[in-house]
Short mmCIF file of C-alpha atoms and ligand atoms in Angstrom, two decimals:
data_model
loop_
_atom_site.label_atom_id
_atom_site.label_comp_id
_atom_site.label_asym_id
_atom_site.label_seq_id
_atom_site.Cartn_x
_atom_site.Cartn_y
_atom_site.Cartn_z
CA UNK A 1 261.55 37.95 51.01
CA UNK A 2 262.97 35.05 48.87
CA UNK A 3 260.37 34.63 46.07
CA UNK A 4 260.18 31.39 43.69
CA UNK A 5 258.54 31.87 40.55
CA UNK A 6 257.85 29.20 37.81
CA UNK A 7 256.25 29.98 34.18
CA UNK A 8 254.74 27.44 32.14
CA UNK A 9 252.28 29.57 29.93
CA UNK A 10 253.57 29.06 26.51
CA UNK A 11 256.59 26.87 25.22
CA UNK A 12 259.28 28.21 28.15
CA UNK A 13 259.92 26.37 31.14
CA UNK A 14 261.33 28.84 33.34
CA UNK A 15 262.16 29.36 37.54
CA UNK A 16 263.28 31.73 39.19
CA UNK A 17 264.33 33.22 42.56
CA UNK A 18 264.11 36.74 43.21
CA UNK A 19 264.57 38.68 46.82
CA UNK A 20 261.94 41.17 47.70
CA UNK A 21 260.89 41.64 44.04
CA UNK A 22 263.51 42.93 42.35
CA UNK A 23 266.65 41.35 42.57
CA UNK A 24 267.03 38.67 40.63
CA UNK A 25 269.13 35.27 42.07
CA UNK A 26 268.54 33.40 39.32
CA UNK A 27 266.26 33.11 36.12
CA UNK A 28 266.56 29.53 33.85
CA UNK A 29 264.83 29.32 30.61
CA UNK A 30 264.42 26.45 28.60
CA UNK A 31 262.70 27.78 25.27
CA UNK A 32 261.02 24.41 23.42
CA UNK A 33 262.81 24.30 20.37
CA UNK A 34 260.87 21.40 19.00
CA UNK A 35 257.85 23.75 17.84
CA UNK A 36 259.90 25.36 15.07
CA UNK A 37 259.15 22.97 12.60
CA UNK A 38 255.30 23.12 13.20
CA UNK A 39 255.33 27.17 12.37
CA UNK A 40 253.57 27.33 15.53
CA UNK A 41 253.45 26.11 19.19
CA UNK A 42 251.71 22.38 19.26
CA UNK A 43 249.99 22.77 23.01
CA UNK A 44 250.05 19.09 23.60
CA UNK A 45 253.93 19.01 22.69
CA UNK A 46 254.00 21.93 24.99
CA UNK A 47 252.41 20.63 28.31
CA UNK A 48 254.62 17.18 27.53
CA UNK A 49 257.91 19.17 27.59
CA UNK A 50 256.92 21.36 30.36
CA UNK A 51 256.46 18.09 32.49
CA UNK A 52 259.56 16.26 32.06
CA UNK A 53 261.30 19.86 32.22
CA UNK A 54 259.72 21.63 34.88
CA UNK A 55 261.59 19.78 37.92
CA UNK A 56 265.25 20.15 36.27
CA UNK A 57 264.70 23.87 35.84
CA UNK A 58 263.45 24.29 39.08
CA UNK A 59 266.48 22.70 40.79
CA UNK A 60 268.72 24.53 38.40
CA UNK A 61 267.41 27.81 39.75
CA UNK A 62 267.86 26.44 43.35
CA UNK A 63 271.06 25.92 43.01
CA UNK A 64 272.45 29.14 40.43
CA UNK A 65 270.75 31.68 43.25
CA UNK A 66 272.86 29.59 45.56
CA UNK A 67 269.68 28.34 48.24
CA UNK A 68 267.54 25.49 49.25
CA UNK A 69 264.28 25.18 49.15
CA UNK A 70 264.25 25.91 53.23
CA UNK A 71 264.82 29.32 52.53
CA UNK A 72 262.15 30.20 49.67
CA UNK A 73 259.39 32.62 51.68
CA UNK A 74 257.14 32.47 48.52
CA UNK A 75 256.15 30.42 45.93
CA UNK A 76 254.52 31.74 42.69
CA UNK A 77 253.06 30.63 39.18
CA UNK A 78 251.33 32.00 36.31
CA UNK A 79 247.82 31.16 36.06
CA UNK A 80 246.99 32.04 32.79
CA UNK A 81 246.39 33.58 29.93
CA UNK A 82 248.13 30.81 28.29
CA UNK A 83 247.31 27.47 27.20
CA UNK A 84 245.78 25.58 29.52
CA UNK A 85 247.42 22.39 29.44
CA UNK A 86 251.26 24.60 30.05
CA UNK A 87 249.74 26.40 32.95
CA UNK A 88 248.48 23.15 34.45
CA UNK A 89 252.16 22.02 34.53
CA UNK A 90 253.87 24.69 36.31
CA UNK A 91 250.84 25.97 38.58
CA UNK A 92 250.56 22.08 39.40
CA UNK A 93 253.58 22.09 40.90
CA UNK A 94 254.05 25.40 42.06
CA UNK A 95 251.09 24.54 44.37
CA UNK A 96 252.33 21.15 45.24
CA UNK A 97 255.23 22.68 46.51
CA UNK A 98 253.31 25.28 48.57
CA UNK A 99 250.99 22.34 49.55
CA UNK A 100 253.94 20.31 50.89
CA UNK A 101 255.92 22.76 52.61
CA UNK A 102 253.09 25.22 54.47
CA UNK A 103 254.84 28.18 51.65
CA UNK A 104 252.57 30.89 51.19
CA UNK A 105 251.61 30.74 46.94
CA UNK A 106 250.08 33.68 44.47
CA UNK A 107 248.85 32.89 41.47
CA UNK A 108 249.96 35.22 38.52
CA UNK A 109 248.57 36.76 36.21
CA UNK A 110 251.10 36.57 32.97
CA UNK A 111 250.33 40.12 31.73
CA UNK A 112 250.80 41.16 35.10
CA UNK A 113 254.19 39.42 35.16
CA UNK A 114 255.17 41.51 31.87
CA UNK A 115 254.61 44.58 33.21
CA UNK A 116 256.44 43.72 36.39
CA UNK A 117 259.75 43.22 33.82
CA UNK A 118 259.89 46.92 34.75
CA UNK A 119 260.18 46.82 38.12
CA UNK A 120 262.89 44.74 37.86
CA UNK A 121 264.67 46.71 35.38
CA UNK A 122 263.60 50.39 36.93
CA UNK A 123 262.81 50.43 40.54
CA UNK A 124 262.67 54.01 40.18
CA UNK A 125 259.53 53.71 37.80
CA UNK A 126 256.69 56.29 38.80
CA UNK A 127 253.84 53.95 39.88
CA UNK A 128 251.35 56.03 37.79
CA UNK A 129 252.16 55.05 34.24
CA UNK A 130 251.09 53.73 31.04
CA UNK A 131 252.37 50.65 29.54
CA UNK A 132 252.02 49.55 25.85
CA UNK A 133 251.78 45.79 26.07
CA UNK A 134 252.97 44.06 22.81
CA UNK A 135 253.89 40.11 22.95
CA UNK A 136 252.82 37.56 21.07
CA UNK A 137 249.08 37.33 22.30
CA UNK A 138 248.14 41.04 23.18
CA UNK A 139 248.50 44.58 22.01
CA UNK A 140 247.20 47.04 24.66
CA UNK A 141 247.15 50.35 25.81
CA UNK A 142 246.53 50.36 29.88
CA UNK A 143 247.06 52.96 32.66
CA UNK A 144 248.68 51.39 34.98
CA UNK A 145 247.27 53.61 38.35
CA UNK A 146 249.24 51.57 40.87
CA UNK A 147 250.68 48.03 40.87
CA UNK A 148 247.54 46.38 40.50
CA UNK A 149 245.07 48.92 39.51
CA UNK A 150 244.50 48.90 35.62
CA UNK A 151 242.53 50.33 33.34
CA UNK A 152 242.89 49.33 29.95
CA UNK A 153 242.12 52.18 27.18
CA UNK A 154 242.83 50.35 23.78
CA UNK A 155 243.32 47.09 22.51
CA UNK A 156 243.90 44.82 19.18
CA UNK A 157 240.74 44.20 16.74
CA UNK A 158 242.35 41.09 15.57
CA UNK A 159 245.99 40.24 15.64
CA UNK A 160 248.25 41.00 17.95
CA UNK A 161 251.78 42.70 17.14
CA UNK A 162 253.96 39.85 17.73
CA UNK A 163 251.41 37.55 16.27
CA UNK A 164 251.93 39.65 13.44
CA UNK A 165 255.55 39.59 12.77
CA UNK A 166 255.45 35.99 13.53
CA UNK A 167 252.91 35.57 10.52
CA UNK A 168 255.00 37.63 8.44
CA UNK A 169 258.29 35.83 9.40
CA UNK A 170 256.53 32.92 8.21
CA UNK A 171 255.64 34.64 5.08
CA UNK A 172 258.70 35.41 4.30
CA UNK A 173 260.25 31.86 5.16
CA UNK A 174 262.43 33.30 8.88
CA UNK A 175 261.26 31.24 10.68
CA UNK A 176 259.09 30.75 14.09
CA UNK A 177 259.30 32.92 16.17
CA UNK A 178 260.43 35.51 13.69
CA UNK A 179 260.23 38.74 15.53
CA UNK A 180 263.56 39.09 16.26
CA UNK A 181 264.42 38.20 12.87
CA UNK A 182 262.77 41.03 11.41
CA UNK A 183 263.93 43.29 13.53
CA UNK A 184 267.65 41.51 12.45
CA UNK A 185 267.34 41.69 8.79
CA UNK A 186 265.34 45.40 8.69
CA UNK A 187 268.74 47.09 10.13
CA UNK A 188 270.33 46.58 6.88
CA UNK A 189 266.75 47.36 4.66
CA UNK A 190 265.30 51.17 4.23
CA UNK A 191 261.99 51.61 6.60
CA UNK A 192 261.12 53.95 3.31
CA UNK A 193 261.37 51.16 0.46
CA UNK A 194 257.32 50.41 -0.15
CA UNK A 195 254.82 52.17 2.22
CA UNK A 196 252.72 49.65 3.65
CA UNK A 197 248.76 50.84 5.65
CA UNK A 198 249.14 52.07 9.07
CA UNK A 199 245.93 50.37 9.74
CA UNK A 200 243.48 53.10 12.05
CA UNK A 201 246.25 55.30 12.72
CA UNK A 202 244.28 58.50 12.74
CA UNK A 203 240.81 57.47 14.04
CA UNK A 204 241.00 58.66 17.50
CA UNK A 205 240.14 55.13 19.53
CA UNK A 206 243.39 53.53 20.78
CA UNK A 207 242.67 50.16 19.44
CA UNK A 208 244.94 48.60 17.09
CA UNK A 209 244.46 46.10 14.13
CA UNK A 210 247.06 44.32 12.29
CA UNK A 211 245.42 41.92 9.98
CA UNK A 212 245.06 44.54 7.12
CA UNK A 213 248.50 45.34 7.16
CA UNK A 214 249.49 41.72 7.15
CA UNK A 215 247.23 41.13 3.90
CA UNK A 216 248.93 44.08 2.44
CA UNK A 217 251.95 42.10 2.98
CA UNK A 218 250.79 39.20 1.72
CA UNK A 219 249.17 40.53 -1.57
CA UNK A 220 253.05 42.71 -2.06
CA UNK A 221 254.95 39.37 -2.01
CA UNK A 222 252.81 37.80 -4.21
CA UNK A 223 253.10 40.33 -6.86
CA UNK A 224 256.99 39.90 -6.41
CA UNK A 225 259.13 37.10 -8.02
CA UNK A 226 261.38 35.16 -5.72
CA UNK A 227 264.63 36.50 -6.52
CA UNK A 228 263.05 40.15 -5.84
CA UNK A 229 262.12 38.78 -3.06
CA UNK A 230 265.34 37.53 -1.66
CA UNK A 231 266.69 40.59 -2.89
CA UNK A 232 264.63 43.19 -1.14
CA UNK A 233 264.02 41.24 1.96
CA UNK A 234 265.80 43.29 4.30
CA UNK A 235 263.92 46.00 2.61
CA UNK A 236 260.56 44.27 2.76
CA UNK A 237 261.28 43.79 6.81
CA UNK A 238 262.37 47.05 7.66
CA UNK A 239 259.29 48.30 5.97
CA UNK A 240 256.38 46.24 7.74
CA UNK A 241 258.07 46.63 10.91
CA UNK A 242 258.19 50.40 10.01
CA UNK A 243 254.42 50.47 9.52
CA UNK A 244 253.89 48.29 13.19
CA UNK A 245 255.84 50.91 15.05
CA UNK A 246 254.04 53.70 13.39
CA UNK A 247 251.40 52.69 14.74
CA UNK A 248 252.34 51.69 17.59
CA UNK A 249 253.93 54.32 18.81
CA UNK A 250 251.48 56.84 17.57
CA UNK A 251 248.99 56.03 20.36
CA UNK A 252 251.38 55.45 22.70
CA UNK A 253 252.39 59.07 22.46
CA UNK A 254 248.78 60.37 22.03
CA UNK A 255 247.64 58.33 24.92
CA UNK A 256 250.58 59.23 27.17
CA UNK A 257 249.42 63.54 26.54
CA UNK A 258 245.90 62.92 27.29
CA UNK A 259 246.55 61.22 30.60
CA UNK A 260 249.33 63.82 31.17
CA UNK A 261 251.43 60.46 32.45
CA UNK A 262 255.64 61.18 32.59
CA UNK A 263 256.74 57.52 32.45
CA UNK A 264 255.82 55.40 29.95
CA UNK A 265 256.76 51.49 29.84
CA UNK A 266 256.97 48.82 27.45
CA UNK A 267 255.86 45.45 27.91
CA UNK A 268 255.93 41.94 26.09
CA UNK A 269 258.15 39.89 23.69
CA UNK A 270 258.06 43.25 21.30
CA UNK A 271 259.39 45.32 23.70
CA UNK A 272 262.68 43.28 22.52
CA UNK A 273 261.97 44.97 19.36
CA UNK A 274 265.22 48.08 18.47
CA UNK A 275 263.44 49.74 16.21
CA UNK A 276 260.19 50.15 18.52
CA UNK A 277 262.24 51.55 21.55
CA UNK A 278 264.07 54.47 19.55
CA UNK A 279 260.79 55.54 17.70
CA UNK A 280 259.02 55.36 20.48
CA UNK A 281 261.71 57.19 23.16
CA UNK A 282 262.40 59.67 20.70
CA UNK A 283 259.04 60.18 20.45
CA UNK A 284 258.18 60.70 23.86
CA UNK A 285 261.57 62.48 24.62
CA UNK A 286 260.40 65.46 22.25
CA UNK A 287 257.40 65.41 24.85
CA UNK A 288 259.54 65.53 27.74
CA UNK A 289 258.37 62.20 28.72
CA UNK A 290 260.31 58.71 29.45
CA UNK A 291 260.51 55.56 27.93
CA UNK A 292 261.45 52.34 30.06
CA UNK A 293 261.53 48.79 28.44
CA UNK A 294 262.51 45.58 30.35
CA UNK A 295 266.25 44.38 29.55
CA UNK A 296 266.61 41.96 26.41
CA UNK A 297 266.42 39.08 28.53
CA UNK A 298 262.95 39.60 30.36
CA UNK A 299 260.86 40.77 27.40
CA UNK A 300 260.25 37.43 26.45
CA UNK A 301 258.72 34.79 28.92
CA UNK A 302 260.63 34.63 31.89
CA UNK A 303 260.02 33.34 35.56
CA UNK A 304 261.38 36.23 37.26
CA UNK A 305 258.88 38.67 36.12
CA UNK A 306 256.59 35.75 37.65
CA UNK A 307 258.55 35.91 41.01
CA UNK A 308 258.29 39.83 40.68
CA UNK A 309 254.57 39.95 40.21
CA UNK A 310 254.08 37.65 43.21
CA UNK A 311 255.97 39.62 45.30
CA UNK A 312 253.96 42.47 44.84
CA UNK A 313 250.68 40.59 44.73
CA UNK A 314 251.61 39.38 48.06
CA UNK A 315 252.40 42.52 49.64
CA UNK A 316 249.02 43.86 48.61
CA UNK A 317 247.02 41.37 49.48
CA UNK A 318 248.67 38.82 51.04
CA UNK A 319 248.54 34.41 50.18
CA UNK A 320 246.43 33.62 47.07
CA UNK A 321 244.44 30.15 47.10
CA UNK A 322 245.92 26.74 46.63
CA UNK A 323 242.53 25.90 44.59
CA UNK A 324 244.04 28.82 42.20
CA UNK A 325 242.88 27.02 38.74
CA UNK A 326 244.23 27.81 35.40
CA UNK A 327 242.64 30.63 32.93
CA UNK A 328 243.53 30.28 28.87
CA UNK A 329 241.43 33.54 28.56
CA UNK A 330 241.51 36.39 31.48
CA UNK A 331 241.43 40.11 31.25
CA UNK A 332 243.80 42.07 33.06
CA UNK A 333 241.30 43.71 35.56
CA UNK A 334 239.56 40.19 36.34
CA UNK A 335 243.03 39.34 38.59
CA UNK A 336 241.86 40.32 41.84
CA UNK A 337 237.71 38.33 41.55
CA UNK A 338 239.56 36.03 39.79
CA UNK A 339 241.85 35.05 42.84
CA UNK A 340 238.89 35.61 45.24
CA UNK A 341 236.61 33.21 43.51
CA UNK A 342 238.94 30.25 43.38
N1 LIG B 401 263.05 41.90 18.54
C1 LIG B 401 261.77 41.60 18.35
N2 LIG B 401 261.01 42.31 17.47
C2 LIG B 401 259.70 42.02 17.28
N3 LIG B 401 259.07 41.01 17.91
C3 LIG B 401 259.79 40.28 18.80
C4 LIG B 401 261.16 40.53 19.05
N4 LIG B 401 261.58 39.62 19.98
C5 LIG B 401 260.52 38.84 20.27
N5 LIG B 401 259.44 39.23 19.56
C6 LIG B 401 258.09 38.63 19.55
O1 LIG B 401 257.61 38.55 20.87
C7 LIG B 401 256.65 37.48 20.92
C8 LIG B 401 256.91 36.62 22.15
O2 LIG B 401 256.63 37.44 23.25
P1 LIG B 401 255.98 36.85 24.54
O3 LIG B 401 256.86 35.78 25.06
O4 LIG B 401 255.70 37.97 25.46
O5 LIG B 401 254.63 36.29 23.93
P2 LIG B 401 253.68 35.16 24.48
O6 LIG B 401 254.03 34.87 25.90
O7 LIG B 401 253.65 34.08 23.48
O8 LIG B 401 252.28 35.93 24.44
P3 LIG B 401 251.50 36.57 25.70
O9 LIG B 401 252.51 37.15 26.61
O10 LIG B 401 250.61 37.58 25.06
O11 LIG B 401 250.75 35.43 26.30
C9 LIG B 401 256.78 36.70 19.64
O12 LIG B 401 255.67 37.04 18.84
C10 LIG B 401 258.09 37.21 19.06
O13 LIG B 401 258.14 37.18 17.64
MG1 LIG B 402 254.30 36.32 27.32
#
């Protein structure tokens, strides 16, 4: 089954065509560059781009996986979480395009569409697994008991972990996003040079916090003068990030024994991150347990992790609703009322 999928949730415009879920035809993403020089994404600047974008990309992805519309089986979109006014775009015309052409459409959930990065990357994934879920608007811990059945065991108090290294790019003047710039400039800086909190590492919950750490950042830099700064910036990186994947990967592990789970995934823009994947496999390889992470190119936002998703939605439960609406806040175990109500 030739699956579209289009994601508009944040600033990337993306389509894609995938056949029967995992192999991917095509997968075009525009990433907004305008937002840079905000710090931040501007939502309004967002849903503008999306719309003059949205129909270029989708033809683009037509024609790189080599097909017409004719011969897409199923059309899909993210519904949300995201910001509103993005998700309107691309679930707009996602369900136009069902509307017009009697295509069966699914709704997405985006988290959903994160975790199904995996199953396009490892088809040979165990389907009882846990996934750690870092991007830039969640941190969780969730057993994943099947494609679709979830049950999340630990989440972020405040900040999530690339919300986090985006606030301390910032900080330190990288740059928006500045994940991948961290994890850049901390190859060449000692993980060892100042030992910042591993906020609630030991309590026994598996929920995360980041905000302390980031103050402890904050207050470190400002006891610094700028040329020390410069200096030890590397140094600085490679030691926050050091403190993130501590922690990270500390539940991860602890989670992974108590629900006696072999395969363990990562999902979400962070899952990009180097230094997170070797902690964490080595880690879990001293356990005799597995570590799978999405290639570099669908960690991030992506439309064929939509196209994935939808597949798999569909095969469980067959067309979603063309009066699908679109969430900015909804949980992971909400999908399947979610779909029903609308
Ligand atoms: N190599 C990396 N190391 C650390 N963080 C990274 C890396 N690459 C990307 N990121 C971070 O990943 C985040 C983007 O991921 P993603 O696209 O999944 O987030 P989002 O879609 O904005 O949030 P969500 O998926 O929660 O709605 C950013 O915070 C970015 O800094
Ligand atoms: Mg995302």
């Amino acid at each position: 089954m030739l699956t579209l999928g289009i994601e508009t949730s944040c600033d990337e415009t993306s389509a894609s065509v995938v056949y029967a879920g995992e192999s991917i035809r095509s997968n075009i993403i525009l990433s907004q560059a305008d937002h840079s020089k905000f710090g931040g994404v501007v939502p309004e600047l967002a849903s503008r781009a999306h719309v003059r974008n949205i129909i270029p990309i989708y033809k683009q992805a037509l024609e790189e996986a080599q097909c017409q519309l004719e011969d897409i089986e199923l059309i899909s979109a993210t519904m949300g979480p995201g910001l509103v006014g993005a998700l309107l775009v691309g679930l707009s015309f996602a369900k136009g395009l069902a509307f017009a052409t009697g295509k069966p459409f699914v709704p997405v959930h985006h988290i959903e569409g994160h975790l199904s990065a995996n199953l396009l990357s490892h088809p040979e994934l165990h389907p009882h697994h846990l996934t750690l879920i870092v991007s830039g608007g969640h941190t969780m811990l969730v057993e994943v008991k099947a494609f679709g059945e979830y049950r999340t065991i630990g989440q972020t108090k405040d900040d999530a972990a690339g919300e986090a290294f985006d606030k301390i790019a910032k900080l330190l003047g990288l740059g928006y996003p500045g994940g991948a710039q961290i994890d850049k400039l901390a190859k060449q800086g000692d993980p060892n040079f100042y030992k910042f909190p591993r906020p609630i590492i030991k309590d026994q919950s598996y929920q995360f916090s980041f905000s302390g750490l980031k103050t402890a950042v904050v207050l470190y830099v400002d006891k610094i003068t700028e040329k020390e700064k410069s200096d030890s910036l590397p140094h600085i990186c490679a030691s926050f990030q050091e403190a993130v994947v501590d922690v990270l990967a500390s539940k991860t592990v602890r989670a992974a024994d108590e629900l006696g789970v072999s395969h363990i995934t990562l999902s979400g823009g962070v899952a990009a991150n180097s230094r997170l994947r070797t902690v964490l496999s080595d880690r879990l390889k001293a356990k005799g347990k597995k570590l799978f992470y999405p290639e570099m190119s669908l960690c991030t936002d992506n439309a064929a992790m939509i196209a994935s998703a939808g597949y798999y939605r569909y095969k469980k439960e067959g067309p979603g609703n063309l009066i699908a609406n679109a969430f900015p806040y909804l949980p992971l175990e909400q999908i399947e009322s979610e779909e029903k109500d609308t």
